[in-house]
């Protein structure tokens, strides 16, 4: 499972504690999978906080350590790519890789629906994003989080990753 948890702006991710829970639950349901974390070298501290719930033997970080060709190979060969709204999500989707994209509704720069192998998640219940304004945030512990991403239920992320890995195992069919 390729995992890209943080973008250049923190508002496109979730608090580390939520990722710890989400990753632990995915591991409990998919104990035979390896987790390969991607990102830039500045993301390493965040990654280490998020992956702390995973046993060492199932996690590796290549953040800031691989060339683009290697990164694309990791994404293309993964059973599932779990990502947030970033440029790397565009790479994943251009490859038509099996993915779970935690998306921001109001930012129309990136659209992921063209990938038939993507599960695109967002939650609009408290979202006030529009093409004119994306000032739609929660402020938690002095950190800003996009509402449409923050409000995605953890179980929805977890079950989507489990579904994508099952599709990988069954040649894309469930």
PDB file of C-alpha atoms in Angstrom:
ATOM      1  CA  UNK A   1       0.000   0.000   0.000  1.00  0.00           C
ATOM      2  CA  UNK A   2       1.555   3.282  -1.089  1.00  0.00           C
ATOM      3  CA  UNK A   3       0.711   6.052   1.364  1.00  0.00           C
ATOM      4  CA  UNK A   4       1.024   9.812   0.759  1.00  0.00           C
ATOM      5  CA  UNK A   5      -0.421  11.548   3.819  1.00  0.00           C
ATOM      6  CA  UNK A   6       0.588  15.177   3.599  1.00  0.00           C
ATOM      7  CA  UNK A   7       0.708  17.900   0.988  1.00  0.00           C
ATOM      8  CA  UNK A   8       2.640  21.131   0.967  1.00  0.00           C
ATOM      9  CA  UNK A   9      -0.212  22.648   2.986  1.00  0.00           C
ATOM     10  CA  UNK A  10      -1.336  20.925   6.198  1.00  0.00           C
ATOM     11  CA  UNK A  11      -4.989  21.783   5.495  1.00  0.00           C
ATOM     12  CA  UNK A  12      -4.979  19.007   2.874  1.00  0.00           C
ATOM     13  CA  UNK A  13      -4.329  16.297   5.439  1.00  0.00           C
ATOM     14  CA  UNK A  14      -5.649  15.028   8.753  1.00  0.00           C
ATOM     15  CA  UNK A  15      -4.206  15.264  12.251  1.00  0.00           C
ATOM     16  CA  UNK A  16      -1.463  12.714  12.892  1.00  0.00           C
ATOM     17  CA  UNK A  17      -3.580  11.011  15.572  1.00  0.00           C
ATOM     18  CA  UNK A  18      -6.305  10.252  13.058  1.00  0.00           C
ATOM     19  CA  UNK A  19      -3.807   8.767  10.627  1.00  0.00           C
ATOM     20  CA  UNK A  20      -2.406   6.606  13.429  1.00  0.00           C
ATOM     21  CA  UNK A  21      -5.858   5.130  14.013  1.00  0.00           C
ATOM     22  CA  UNK A  22      -6.667   4.766  10.298  1.00  0.00           C
ATOM     23  CA  UNK A  23      -3.353   3.059   9.515  1.00  0.00           C
ATOM     24  CA  UNK A  24      -3.642   0.737  12.527  1.00  0.00           C
ATOM     25  CA  UNK A  25      -7.131  -0.315  11.432  1.00  0.00           C
ATOM     26  CA  UNK A  26      -5.979  -0.919   7.857  1.00  0.00           C
ATOM     27  CA  UNK A  27      -3.098  -3.015   9.186  1.00  0.00           C
ATOM     28  CA  UNK A  28      -5.468  -5.046  11.404  1.00  0.00           C
ATOM     29  CA  UNK A  29      -7.591  -5.875   8.366  1.00  0.00           C
ATOM     30  CA  UNK A  30      -4.677  -6.326   5.938  1.00  0.00           C
ATOM     31  CA  UNK A  31      -1.802  -7.689   8.053  1.00  0.00           C
ATOM     32  CA  UNK A  32       0.044  -9.128   5.039  1.00  0.00           C
ATOM     33  CA  UNK A  33       0.487  -5.747   3.354  1.00  0.00           C
ATOM     34  CA  UNK A  34       3.536  -3.505   3.417  1.00  0.00           C
ATOM     35  CA  UNK A  35       3.067   0.257   3.803  1.00  0.00           C
ATOM     36  CA  UNK A  36       5.370   2.409   1.656  1.00  0.00           C
ATOM     37  CA  UNK A  37       5.232   6.071   2.641  1.00  0.00           C
ATOM     38  CA  UNK A  38       6.005   8.731   0.060  1.00  0.00           C
ATOM     39  CA  UNK A  39       6.488  12.474   0.231  1.00  0.00           C
ATOM     40  CA  UNK A  40       9.286  14.976   0.444  1.00  0.00           C
ATOM     41  CA  UNK A  41      12.099  14.826   2.981  1.00  0.00           C
ATOM     42  CA  UNK A  42      10.348  17.567   5.000  1.00  0.00           C
ATOM     43  CA  UNK A  43       7.369  15.197   5.458  1.00  0.00           C
ATOM     44  CA  UNK A  44       9.427  12.566   7.311  1.00  0.00           C
ATOM     45  CA  UNK A  45       8.619  13.803  10.829  1.00  0.00           C
ATOM     46  CA  UNK A  46       4.893  13.834  10.029  1.00  0.00           C
ATOM     47  CA  UNK A  47       5.161  10.339   8.503  1.00  0.00           C
ATOM     48  CA  UNK A  48       6.945   9.008  11.584  1.00  0.00           C
ATOM     49  CA  UNK A  49       4.178  10.344  13.799  1.00  0.00           C
ATOM     50  CA  UNK A  50       1.464   8.834  11.615  1.00  0.00           C
ATOM     51  CA  UNK A  51       3.032   5.409  11.213  1.00  0.00           C
ATOM     52  CA  UNK A  52       3.869   4.947  14.896  1.00  0.00           C
ATOM     53  CA  UNK A  53       0.912   2.555  15.286  1.00  0.00           C
ATOM     54  CA  UNK A  54       2.351   0.175  12.666  1.00  0.00           C
ATOM     55  CA  UNK A  55       4.902  -2.565  13.382  1.00  0.00           C
ATOM     56  CA  UNK A  56       8.345  -1.664  12.001  1.00  0.00           C
ATOM     57  CA  UNK A  57       8.471  -4.694   9.702  1.00  0.00           C
ATOM     58  CA  UNK A  58       5.487  -3.483   7.625  1.00  0.00           C
ATOM     59  CA  UNK A  59       6.495   0.150   7.090  1.00  0.00           C
ATOM     60  CA  UNK A  60       9.109   1.949   5.065  1.00  0.00           C
ATOM     61  CA  UNK A  61       9.523   5.566   4.080  1.00  0.00           C
ATOM     62  CA  UNK A  62      10.975   6.572   0.732  1.00  0.00           C
ATOM     63  CA  UNK A  63      10.077  10.235   1.343  1.00  0.00           C
ATOM     64  CA  UNK A  64      12.613  12.445  -0.371  1.00  0.00           C
ATOM     65  CA  UNK A  65      14.797   9.465  -1.262  1.00  0.00           C
ATOM     66  CA  UNK A  66      13.616   8.215  -4.653  1.00  0.00           C
ATOM     67  CA  UNK A  67      13.688   9.606  -8.164  1.00  0.00           C
ATOM     68  CA  UNK A  68      10.411  10.307  -9.949  1.00  0.00           C
ATOM     69  CA  UNK A  69      10.718   7.130 -12.039  1.00  0.00           C
ATOM     70  CA  UNK A  70      10.968   5.003  -8.894  1.00  0.00           C
ATOM     71  CA  UNK A  71       8.093   6.874  -7.281  1.00  0.00           C
ATOM     72  CA  UNK A  72       5.860   6.253 -10.291  1.00  0.00           C
ATOM     73  CA  UNK A  73       6.775   2.556 -10.204  1.00  0.00           C
ATOM     74  CA  UNK A  74       5.812   2.360  -6.525  1.00  0.00           C
ATOM     75  CA  UNK A  75       2.433   3.916  -7.278  1.00  0.00           C
ATOM     76  CA  UNK A  76       1.817   1.811 -10.389  1.00  0.00           C
ATOM     77  CA  UNK A  77       2.611  -1.475  -8.634  1.00  0.00           C
ATOM     78  CA  UNK A  78       0.829  -0.818  -5.330  1.00  0.00           C
ATOM     79  CA  UNK A  79      -2.341  -2.741  -4.507  1.00  0.00           C
ATOM     80  CA  UNK A  80      -3.714   0.613  -3.380  1.00  0.00           C
ATOM     81  CA  UNK A  81      -2.457   4.192  -3.150  1.00  0.00           C
ATOM     82  CA  UNK A  82      -3.864   6.089  -0.177  1.00  0.00           C
ATOM     83  CA  UNK A  83      -3.346   9.776  -0.774  1.00  0.00           C
ATOM     84  CA  UNK A  84      -4.482  13.246   0.091  1.00  0.00           C
ATOM     85  CA  UNK A  85      -5.099  16.112  -2.316  1.00  0.00           C
ATOM     86  CA  UNK A  86      -1.559  16.733  -3.688  1.00  0.00           C
ATOM     87  CA  UNK A  87       0.442  16.783  -6.865  1.00  0.00           C
ATOM     88  CA  UNK A  88       1.400  13.167  -6.175  1.00  0.00           C
ATOM     89  CA  UNK A  89      -2.288  12.291  -6.327  1.00  0.00           C
ATOM     90  CA  UNK A  90      -2.229  13.577  -9.910  1.00  0.00           C
ATOM     91  CA  UNK A  91       0.629  11.188 -10.736  1.00  0.00           C
ATOM     92  CA  UNK A  92      -1.309   8.331  -9.173  1.00  0.00           C
ATOM     93  CA  UNK A  93      -4.402   9.164 -11.165  1.00  0.00           C
ATOM     94  CA  UNK A  94      -2.566   9.672 -14.458  1.00  0.00           C
ATOM     95  CA  UNK A  95      -1.265   6.129 -13.976  1.00  0.00           C
ATOM     96  CA  UNK A  96      -4.852   4.955 -13.393  1.00  0.00           C
ATOM     97  CA  UNK A  97      -3.552   3.263 -10.253  1.00  0.00           C
ATOM     98  CA  UNK A  98      -5.983   1.808  -7.738  1.00  0.00           C
ATOM     99  CA  UNK A  99      -6.307   4.595  -5.245  1.00  0.00           C
ATOM    100  CA  UNK A 100      -8.231   6.193  -2.429  1.00  0.00           C
ATOM    101  CA  UNK A 101      -8.012   9.967  -2.815  1.00  0.00           C
ATOM    102  CA  UNK A 102      -9.078  12.150   0.090  1.00  0.00           C
ATOM    103  CA  UNK A 103     -10.144  15.178  -1.900  1.00  0.00           C
ATOM    104  CA  UNK A 104     -10.928  18.841  -1.289  1.00  0.00           C
ATOM    105  CA  UNK A 105     -14.174  19.900  -2.939  1.00  0.00           C
ATOM    106  CA  UNK A 106     -13.424  23.577  -3.515  1.00  0.00           C
ATOM    107  CA  UNK A 107     -10.082  23.287  -5.286  1.00  0.00           C
ATOM    108  CA  UNK A 108     -10.757  22.696  -8.949  1.00  0.00           C
ATOM    109  CA  UNK A 109      -7.111  22.623  -9.969  1.00  0.00           C
ATOM    110  CA  UNK A 110      -6.973  18.850  -9.493  1.00  0.00           C
ATOM    111  CA  UNK A 111      -9.774  16.525 -10.518  1.00  0.00           C
ATOM    112  CA  UNK A 112      -9.450  12.802  -9.869  1.00  0.00           C
ATOM    113  CA  UNK A 113     -12.667  11.387 -11.303  1.00  0.00           C
ATOM    114  CA  UNK A 114     -11.033  10.604 -14.661  1.00  0.00           C
ATOM    115  CA  UNK A 115      -9.289   7.630 -13.064  1.00  0.00           C
ATOM    116  CA  UNK A 116     -11.670   4.659 -13.279  1.00  0.00           C
ATOM    117  CA  UNK A 117      -9.652   2.937 -10.547  1.00  0.00           C
ATOM    118  CA  UNK A 118      -9.948   5.747  -8.003  1.00  0.00           C
ATOM    119  CA  UNK A 119     -12.254   6.010  -5.047  1.00  0.00           C
ATOM    120  CA  UNK A 120     -12.536   9.748  -4.473  1.00  0.00           C
ATOM    121  CA  UNK A 121     -13.658  10.671  -0.974  1.00  0.00           C
ATOM    122  CA  UNK A 122     -14.925  13.959   0.417  1.00  0.00           C
ATOM    123  CA  UNK A 123     -17.654  14.977   2.828  1.00  0.00           C
ATOM    124  CA  UNK A 124     -19.831  17.973   2.041  1.00  0.00           C
ATOM    125  CA  UNK A 125     -22.027  18.064   5.178  1.00  0.00           C
ATOM    126  CA  UNK A 126     -20.178  21.068   6.699  1.00  0.00           C
ATOM    127  CA  UNK A 127     -18.403  22.210   3.551  1.00  0.00           C
ATOM    128  CA  UNK A 128     -18.999  25.703   2.207  1.00  0.00           C
ATOM    129  CA  UNK A 129     -16.402  25.547  -0.576  1.00  0.00           C
ATOM    130  CA  UNK A 130     -17.226  27.023  -3.938  1.00  0.00           C
ATOM    131  CA  UNK A 131     -15.350  27.994  -7.083  1.00  0.00           C
ATOM    132  CA  UNK A 132     -15.215  31.532  -5.717  1.00  0.00           C
ATOM    133  CA  UNK A 133     -14.043  30.691  -2.192  1.00  0.00           C
ATOM    134  CA  UNK A 134     -12.286  27.791  -0.562  1.00  0.00           C
ATOM    135  CA  UNK A 135     -12.144  29.388   2.884  1.00  0.00           C
ATOM    136  CA  UNK A 136     -13.774  26.341   4.366  1.00  0.00           C
ATOM    137  CA  UNK A 137     -11.645  25.216   7.290  1.00  0.00           C
ATOM    138  CA  UNK A 138     -11.653  23.960  10.832  1.00  0.00           C
ATOM    139  CA  UNK A 139      -8.956  25.319  13.108  1.00  0.00           C
ATOM    140  CA  UNK A 140      -7.762  22.671  15.551  1.00  0.00           C
ATOM    141  CA  UNK A 141      -4.739  23.219  17.793  1.00  0.00           C
ATOM    142  CA  UNK A 142      -3.684  26.187  15.632  1.00  0.00           C
ATOM    143  CA  UNK A 143      -3.720  24.028  12.500  1.00  0.00           C
ATOM    144  CA  UNK A 144      -6.092  24.520   9.599  1.00  0.00           C
ATOM    145  CA  UNK A 145      -7.921  21.531   8.038  1.00  0.00           C
ATOM    146  CA  UNK A 146     -10.271  21.547   5.047  1.00  0.00           C
ATOM    147  CA  UNK A 147     -13.754  20.628   6.262  1.00  0.00           C
ATOM    148  CA  UNK A 148     -14.598  18.435   3.268  1.00  0.00           C
ATOM    149  CA  UNK A 149     -11.521  16.310   3.956  1.00  0.00           C
ATOM    150  CA  UNK A 150     -11.565  16.431   7.767  1.00  0.00           C
ATOM    151  CA  UNK A 151     -15.180  15.258   7.900  1.00  0.00           C
ATOM    152  CA  UNK A 152     -14.573  12.064   5.889  1.00  0.00           C
ATOM    153  CA  UNK A 153     -15.381   9.259   8.334  1.00  0.00           C
ATOM    154  CA  UNK A 154     -12.331   7.180   9.253  1.00  0.00           C
ATOM    155  CA  UNK A 155     -14.233   3.989   8.481  1.00  0.00           C
ATOM    156  CA  UNK A 156     -14.930   5.214   4.946  1.00  0.00           C
ATOM    157  CA  UNK A 157     -11.181   5.672   4.330  1.00  0.00           C
ATOM    158  CA  UNK A 158     -10.350   2.309   5.893  1.00  0.00           C
ATOM    159  CA  UNK A 159     -13.035   0.335   4.045  1.00  0.00           C
ATOM    160  CA  UNK A 160     -12.105   1.993   0.740  1.00  0.00           C
ATOM    161  CA  UNK A 161      -8.479   0.882   1.100  1.00  0.00           C
ATOM    162  CA  UNK A 162      -9.615  -2.644   1.986  1.00  0.00           C
ATOM    163  CA  UNK A 163     -11.879  -2.667  -1.090  1.00  0.00           C
ATOM    164  CA  UNK A 164      -9.084  -1.488  -3.397  1.00  0.00           C
ATOM    165  CA  UNK A 165      -6.676  -4.155  -2.136  1.00  0.00           C
ATOM    166  CA  UNK A 166      -9.375  -6.803  -2.684  1.00  0.00           C
ATOM    167  CA  UNK A 167      -9.762  -5.535  -6.259  1.00  0.00           C
ATOM    168  CA  UNK A 168      -6.008  -5.866  -6.739  1.00  0.00           C
ATOM    169  CA  UNK A 169      -6.108  -9.434  -5.497  1.00  0.00           C
ATOM    170  CA  UNK A 170      -9.028 -10.311  -7.793  1.00  0.00           C
ATOM    171  CA  UNK A 171      -7.784  -8.653 -10.965  1.00  0.00           C
ATOM    172  CA  UNK A 172      -9.885  -5.531 -10.489  1.00  0.00           C
ATOM    173  CA  UNK A 173     -13.187  -7.326  -9.902  1.00  0.00           C
ATOM    174  CA  UNK A 174     -15.161  -7.684  -6.679  1.00  0.00           C
TER     175      UNK A 174
END
